[in-house]
Short mmCIF file of C-alpha atoms and ligand atoms in Angstrom, two decimals:
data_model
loop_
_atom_site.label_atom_id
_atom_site.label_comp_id
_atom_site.label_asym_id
_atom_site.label_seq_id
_atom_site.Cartn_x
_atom_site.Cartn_y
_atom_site.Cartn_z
CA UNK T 1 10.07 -2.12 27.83
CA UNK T 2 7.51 0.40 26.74
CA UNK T 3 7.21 1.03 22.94
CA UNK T 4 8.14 3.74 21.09
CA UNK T 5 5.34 5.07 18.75
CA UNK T 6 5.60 4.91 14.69
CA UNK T 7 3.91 7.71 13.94
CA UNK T 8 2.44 7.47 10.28
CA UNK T 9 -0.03 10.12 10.16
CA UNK T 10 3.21 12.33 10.70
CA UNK T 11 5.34 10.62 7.95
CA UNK T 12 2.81 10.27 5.54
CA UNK T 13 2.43 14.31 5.79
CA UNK T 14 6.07 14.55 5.17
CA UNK T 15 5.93 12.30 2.31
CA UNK T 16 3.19 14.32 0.71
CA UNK T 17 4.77 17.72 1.79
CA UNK T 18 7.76 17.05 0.02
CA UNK T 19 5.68 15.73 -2.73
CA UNK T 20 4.59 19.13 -3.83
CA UNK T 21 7.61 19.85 -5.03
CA UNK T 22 8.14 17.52 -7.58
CA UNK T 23 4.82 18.01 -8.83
CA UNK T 24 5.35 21.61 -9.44
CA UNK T 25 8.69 20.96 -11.15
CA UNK T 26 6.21 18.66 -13.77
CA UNK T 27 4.11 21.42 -14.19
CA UNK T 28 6.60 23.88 -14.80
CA UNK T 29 7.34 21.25 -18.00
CA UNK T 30 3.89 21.32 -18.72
CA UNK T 31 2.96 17.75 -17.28
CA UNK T 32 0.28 17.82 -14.48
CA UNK T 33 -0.06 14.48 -12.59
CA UNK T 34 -3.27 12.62 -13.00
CA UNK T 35 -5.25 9.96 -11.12
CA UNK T 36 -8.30 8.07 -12.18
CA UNK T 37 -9.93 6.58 -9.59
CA UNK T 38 -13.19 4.24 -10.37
CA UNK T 39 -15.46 3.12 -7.90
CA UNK T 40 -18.00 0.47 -8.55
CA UNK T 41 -21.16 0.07 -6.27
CA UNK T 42 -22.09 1.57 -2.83
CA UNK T 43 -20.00 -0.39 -0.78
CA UNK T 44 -19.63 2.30 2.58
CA UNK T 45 -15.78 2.10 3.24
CA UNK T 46 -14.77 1.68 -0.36
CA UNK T 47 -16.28 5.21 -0.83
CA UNK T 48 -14.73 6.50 2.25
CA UNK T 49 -11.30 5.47 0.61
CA UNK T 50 -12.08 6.76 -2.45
CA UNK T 51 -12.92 10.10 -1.03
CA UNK T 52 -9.91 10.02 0.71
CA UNK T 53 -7.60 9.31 -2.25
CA UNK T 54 -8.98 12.12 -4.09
CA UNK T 55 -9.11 14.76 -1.59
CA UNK T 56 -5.14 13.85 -0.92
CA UNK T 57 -4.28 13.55 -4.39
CA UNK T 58 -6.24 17.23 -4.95
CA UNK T 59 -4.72 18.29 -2.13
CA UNK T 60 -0.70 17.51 -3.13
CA UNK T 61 -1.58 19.21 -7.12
CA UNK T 62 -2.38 15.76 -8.77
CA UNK T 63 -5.43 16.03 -11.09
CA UNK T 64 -7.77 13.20 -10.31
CA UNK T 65 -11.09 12.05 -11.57
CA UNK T 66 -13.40 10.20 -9.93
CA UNK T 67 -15.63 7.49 -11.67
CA UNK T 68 -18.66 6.57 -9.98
CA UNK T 69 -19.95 3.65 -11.90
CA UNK T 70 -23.37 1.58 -10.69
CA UNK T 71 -22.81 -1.47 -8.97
CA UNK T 72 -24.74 -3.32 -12.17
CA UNK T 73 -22.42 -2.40 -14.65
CA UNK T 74 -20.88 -4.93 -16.92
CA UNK T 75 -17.51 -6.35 -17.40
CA UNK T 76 -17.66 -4.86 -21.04
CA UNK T 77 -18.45 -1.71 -19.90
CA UNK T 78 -16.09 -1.56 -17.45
CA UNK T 79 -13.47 -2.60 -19.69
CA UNK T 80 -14.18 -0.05 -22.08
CA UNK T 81 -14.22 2.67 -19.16
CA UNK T 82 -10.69 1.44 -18.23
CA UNK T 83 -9.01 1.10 -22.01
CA UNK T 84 -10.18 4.79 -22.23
CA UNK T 85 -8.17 5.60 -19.08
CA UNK T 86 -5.25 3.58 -20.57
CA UNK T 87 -5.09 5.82 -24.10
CA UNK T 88 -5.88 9.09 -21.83
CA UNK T 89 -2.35 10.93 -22.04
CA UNK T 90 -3.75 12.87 -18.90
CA UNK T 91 -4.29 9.88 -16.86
CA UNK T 92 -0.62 8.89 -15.41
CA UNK T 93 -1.87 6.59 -12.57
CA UNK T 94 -5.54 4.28 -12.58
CA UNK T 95 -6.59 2.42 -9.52
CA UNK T 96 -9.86 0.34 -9.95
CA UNK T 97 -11.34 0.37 -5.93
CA UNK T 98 -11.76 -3.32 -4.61
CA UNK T 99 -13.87 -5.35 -3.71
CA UNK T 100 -15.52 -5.11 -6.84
CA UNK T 101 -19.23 -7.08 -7.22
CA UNK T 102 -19.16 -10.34 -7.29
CA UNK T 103 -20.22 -10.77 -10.85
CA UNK T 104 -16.93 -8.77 -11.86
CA UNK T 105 -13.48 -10.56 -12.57
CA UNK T 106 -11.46 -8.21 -10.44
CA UNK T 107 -8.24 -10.29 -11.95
CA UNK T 108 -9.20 -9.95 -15.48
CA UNK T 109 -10.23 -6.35 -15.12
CA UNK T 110 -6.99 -5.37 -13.27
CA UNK T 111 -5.10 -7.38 -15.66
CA UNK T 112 -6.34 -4.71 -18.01
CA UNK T 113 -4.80 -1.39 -16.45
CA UNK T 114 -1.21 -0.53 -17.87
CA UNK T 115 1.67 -1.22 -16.46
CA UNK T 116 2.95 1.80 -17.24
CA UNK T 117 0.01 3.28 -15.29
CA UNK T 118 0.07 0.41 -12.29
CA UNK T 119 -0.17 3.03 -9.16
CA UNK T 120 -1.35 0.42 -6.84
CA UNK T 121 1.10 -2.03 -7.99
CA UNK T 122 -1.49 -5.09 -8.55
CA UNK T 123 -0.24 -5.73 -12.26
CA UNK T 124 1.26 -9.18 -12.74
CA UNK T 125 4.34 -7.50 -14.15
CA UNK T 126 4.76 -4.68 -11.44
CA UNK T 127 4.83 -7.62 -9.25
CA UNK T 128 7.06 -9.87 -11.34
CA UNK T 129 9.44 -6.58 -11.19
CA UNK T 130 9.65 -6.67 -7.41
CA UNK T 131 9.92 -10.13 -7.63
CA UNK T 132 12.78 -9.84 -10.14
CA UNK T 133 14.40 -6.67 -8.05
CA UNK T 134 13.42 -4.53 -11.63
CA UNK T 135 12.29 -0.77 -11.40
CA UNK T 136 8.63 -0.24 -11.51
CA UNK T 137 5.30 0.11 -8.95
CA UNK T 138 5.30 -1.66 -6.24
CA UNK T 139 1.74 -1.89 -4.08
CA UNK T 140 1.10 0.93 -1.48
CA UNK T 141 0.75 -0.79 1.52
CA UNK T 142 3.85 -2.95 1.55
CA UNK T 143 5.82 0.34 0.11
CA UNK T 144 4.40 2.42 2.88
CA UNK T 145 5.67 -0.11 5.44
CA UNK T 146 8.97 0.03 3.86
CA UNK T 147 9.20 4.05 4.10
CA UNK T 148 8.00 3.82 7.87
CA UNK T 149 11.00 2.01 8.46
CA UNK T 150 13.02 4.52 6.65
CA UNK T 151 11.66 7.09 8.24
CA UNK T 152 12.53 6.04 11.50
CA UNK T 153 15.86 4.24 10.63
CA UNK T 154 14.39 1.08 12.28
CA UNK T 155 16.43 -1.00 8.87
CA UNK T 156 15.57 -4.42 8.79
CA UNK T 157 18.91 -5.82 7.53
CA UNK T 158 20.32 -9.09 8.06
CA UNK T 159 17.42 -9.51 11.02
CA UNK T 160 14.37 -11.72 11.18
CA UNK T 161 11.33 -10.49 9.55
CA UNK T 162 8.42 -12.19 10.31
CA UNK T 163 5.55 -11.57 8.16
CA UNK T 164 1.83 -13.01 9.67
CA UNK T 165 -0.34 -13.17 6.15
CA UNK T 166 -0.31 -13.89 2.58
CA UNK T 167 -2.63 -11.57 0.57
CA UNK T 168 -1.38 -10.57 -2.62
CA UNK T 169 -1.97 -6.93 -1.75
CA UNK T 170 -0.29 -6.93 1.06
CA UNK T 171 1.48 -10.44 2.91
CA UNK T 172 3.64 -11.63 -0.50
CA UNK T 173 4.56 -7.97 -1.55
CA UNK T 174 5.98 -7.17 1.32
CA UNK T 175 7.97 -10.18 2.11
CA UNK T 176 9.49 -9.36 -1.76
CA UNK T 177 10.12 -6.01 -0.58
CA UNK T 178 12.05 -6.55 2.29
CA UNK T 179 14.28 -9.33 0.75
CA UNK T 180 15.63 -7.29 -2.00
CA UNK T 181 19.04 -6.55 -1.47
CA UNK T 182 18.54 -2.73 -1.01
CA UNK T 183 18.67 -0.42 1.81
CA UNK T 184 15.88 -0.89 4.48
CA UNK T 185 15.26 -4.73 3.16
CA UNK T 186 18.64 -7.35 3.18
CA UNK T 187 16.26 -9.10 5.76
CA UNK T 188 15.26 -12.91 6.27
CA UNK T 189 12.01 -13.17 6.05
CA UNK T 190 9.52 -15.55 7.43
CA UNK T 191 5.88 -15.90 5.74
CA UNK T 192 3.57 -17.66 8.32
CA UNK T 193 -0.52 -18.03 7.26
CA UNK T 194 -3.39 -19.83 8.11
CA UNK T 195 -1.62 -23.17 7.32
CA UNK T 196 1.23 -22.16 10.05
CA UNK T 197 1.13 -24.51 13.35
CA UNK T 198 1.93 -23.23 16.06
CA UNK T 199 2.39 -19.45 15.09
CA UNK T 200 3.58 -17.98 18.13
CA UNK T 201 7.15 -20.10 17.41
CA UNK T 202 7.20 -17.99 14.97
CA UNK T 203 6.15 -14.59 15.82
CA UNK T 204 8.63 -15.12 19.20
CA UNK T 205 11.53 -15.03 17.15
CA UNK T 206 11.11 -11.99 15.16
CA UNK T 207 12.97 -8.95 15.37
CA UNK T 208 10.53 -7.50 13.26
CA UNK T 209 6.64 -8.30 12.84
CA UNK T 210 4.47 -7.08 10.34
CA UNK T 211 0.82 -8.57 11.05
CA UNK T 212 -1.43 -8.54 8.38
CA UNK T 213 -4.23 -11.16 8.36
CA UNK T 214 -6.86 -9.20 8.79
CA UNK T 215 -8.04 -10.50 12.32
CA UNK T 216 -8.35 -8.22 15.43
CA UNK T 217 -5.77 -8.06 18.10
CA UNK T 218 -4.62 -12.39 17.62
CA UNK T 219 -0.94 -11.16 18.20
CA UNK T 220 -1.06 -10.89 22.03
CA UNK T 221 2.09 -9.98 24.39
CA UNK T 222 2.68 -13.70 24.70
CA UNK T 223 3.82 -14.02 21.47
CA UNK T 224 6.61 -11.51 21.06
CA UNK T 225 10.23 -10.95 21.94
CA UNK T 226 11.23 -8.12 24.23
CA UNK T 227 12.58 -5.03 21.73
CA UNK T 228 10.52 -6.43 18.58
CA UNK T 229 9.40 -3.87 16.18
CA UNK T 230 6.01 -4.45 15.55
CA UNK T 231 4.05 -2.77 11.94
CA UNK T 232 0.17 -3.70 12.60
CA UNK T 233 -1.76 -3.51 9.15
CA UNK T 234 -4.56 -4.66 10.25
CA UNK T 235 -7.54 -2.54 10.54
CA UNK T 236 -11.20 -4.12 11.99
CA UNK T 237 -13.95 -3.00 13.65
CA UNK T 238 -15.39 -4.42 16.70
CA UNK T 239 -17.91 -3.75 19.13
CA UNK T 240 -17.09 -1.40 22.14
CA UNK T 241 -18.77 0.01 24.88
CA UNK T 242 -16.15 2.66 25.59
CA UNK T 243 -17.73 4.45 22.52
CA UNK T 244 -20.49 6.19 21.18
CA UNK T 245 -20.60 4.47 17.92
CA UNK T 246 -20.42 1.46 19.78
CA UNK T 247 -17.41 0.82 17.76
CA UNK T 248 -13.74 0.84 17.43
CA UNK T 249 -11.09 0.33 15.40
CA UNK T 250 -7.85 -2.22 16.31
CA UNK T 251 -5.08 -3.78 14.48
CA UNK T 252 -4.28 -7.32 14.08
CA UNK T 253 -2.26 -6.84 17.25
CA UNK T 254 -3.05 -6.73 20.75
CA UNK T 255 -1.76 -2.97 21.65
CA UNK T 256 -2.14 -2.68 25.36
CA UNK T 257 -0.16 -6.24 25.66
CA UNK T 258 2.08 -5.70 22.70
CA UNK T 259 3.68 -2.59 23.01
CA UNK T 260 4.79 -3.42 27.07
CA UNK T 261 7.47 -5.97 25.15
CA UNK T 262 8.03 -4.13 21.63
CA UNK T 263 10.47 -1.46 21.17
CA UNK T 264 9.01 0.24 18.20
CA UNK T 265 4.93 -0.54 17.42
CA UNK T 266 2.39 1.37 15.00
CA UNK T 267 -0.78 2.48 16.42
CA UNK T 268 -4.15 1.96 14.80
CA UNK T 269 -5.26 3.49 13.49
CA UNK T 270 -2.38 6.16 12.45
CA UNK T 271 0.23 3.41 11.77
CA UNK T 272 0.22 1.92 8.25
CA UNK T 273 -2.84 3.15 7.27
CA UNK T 274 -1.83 6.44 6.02
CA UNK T 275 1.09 5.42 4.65
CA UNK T 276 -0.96 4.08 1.61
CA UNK T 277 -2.57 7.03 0.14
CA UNK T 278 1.11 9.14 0.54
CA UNK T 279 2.71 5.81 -1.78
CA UNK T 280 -0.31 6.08 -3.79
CA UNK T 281 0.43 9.79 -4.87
CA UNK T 282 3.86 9.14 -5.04
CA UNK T 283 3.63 6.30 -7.43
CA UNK T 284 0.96 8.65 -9.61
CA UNK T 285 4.05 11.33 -9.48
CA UNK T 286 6.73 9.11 -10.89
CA UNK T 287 4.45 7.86 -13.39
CA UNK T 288 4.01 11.22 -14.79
CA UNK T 289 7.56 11.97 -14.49
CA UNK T 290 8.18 8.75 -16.28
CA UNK T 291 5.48 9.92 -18.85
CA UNK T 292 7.26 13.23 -19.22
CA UNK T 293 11.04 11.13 -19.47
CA UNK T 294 9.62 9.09 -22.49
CA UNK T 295 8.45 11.96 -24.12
CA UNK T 296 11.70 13.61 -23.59
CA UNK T 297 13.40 10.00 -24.57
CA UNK T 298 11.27 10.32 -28.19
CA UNK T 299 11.95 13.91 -28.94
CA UNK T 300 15.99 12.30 -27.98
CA UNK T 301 15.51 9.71 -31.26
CA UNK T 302 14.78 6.29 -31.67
CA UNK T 303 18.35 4.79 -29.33
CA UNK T 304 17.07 6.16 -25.73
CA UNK T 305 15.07 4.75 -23.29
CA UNK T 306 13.00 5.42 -20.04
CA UNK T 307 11.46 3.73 -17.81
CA UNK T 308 9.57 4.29 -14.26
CA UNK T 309 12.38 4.68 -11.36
N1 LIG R 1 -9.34 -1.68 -1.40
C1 LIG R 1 -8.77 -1.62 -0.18
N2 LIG R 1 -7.49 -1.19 -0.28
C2 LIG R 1 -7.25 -0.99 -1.58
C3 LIG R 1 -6.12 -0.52 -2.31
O1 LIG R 1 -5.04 -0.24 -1.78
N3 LIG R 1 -6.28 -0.43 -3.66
C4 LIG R 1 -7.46 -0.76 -4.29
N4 LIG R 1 -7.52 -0.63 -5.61
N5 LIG R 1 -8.53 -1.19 -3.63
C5 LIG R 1 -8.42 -1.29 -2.29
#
């Protein structure tokens, strides 16, 4: 079998086409979406994300700021910088760039962002929500690898999952995403990490793979089942000759092996990778529609409620 691409360059345009939409129905109510980014330090890709996320976010009618803050500033100034963010009524979603420097608590600090204003979904509670199967943010990545899935009607219910990684931001979220009993999810899922022996026994029973440990092309051809779908989050560099950079990007998968046996297989980069900026904006839009609910809910009287859908 050759693969079938997952194209998600092309769904993550579709995702923020159709996003326009609902951010000109806010502003017609007089609520423009806004994102606060903050960026601490020089580190070279961070900015290139950050640059990213702004442009896109621009470019779909969100307002967003950019804070550039120096790579020596301290926890209580950072704190104060995102408290400000929290009481900004402009401000519907704040993402806080990691890595941070290693003198900064990144779990303290992101402890600090609202929950209510969670767009990357790191928040103890917006994870104790997916957990729980509540309504509320759940992190980009895992999201976006949800939505591919959607896209393409490739559902993962009542099949093997097998998930390679166990980073909070990406590995644990999206084994809670795809065991909620909800459309494209219902699935069993497998979480194998660097404590796994023997991971190909594994990986060779999945129906569906979703690599993310961060290390370049270990899934090899070996170690999957004819007709697996295979979602590659991984994204390293590594030397090449066939470039001018003397550089390339792969996955966590081995392509050229991989995608003779898989059915379905993301490319990087163009898999996943855009996938995370289109959940990003589309988190920042339902927290300002959720913004503009509650203010509805309050004008309603003291019985209503609303919360982020
Ligand atoms: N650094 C790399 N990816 C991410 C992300 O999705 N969110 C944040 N805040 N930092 C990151």
């Amino acid at each position: 079998m050759t693969a079938q691409l997952i194209d998600g360059k092309k769904t993550a345009e579709n995702i923020r086409s159709a996003l326009k939409s609902r951010v000109a129905a806010l502003v017609a109510k007089g609520v423009t979406p806004g994102l606060s980014v903050t960026l601490v330090g020089e580190d070279p890709a961070s900015k290139v994300y950050v640059g990213a996320k702004d442009a896109a976010a621009k470019e779909t009618g969100i307002t967003a700021w950019t804070h550039r803050l120096p790579a020596t500033v301290s926890e209580g100034e950072l704190t104060e910088h995102l408290i400000k963010q929290n009481e900004d009524p402009a401000v519907h979603g704040i993402l806080l760039q990691l890595p941070l420097p290693s003198h900064l608590p990144s779990e303290k600090l992101l402890d600090l962002i609202s929950p209510k204003k969670d767009v990357d979904g790191f928040h103890p509670i917006s994870l104790g929500n997916l957990m729980l199967g509540r309504p509320g943010f759940r992190p980009c990545t895992p999201w976006g690898v949800q939505e591919l899935l959607r896209a393409y009607g490739l559902s993962p219910e009542g099949k093997h999952v097998v998930v390679v990684g166990r980073s909070n931001i990406v590995g644990k979220p999206v084994a809670n995403i795809l065991i909620q009993k909800e459309a494209f999810a219902n699935a069993t899922v497998t979480v194998c990490h660097t404590g796994t022996p023997d991971l190909a026994r594994y990986t060779r029973d999945a129906d569906f793979l979703i690599a993310a440990m961060g290390k370049p092309e270990v899934i090899t051809g070996d170690m999957v089942k004819e007709g697996v779908v295979v979602l590659d989050v991984g994204v390293n560099r590594i030397k090449s000759d066939k470039t001018k950079s003397g550089t390339r990007l792969v996955g966590d998968v081995h392509f050229e092996s991989v995608s003779q046996k898989a059915a379905w297989i993301t490319p990087v980069p163009g898999g996943v990778g855009p996938m995370t900026i289109a959940m990003l904006l589309t988190n920042t839009v339902r927290g300002a529609e959720a913004a503009l609910a509650e203010k509805t809910v309050a004008a309603a009287g003291p019985t209503a409620t609303a919360t982020v859908r």
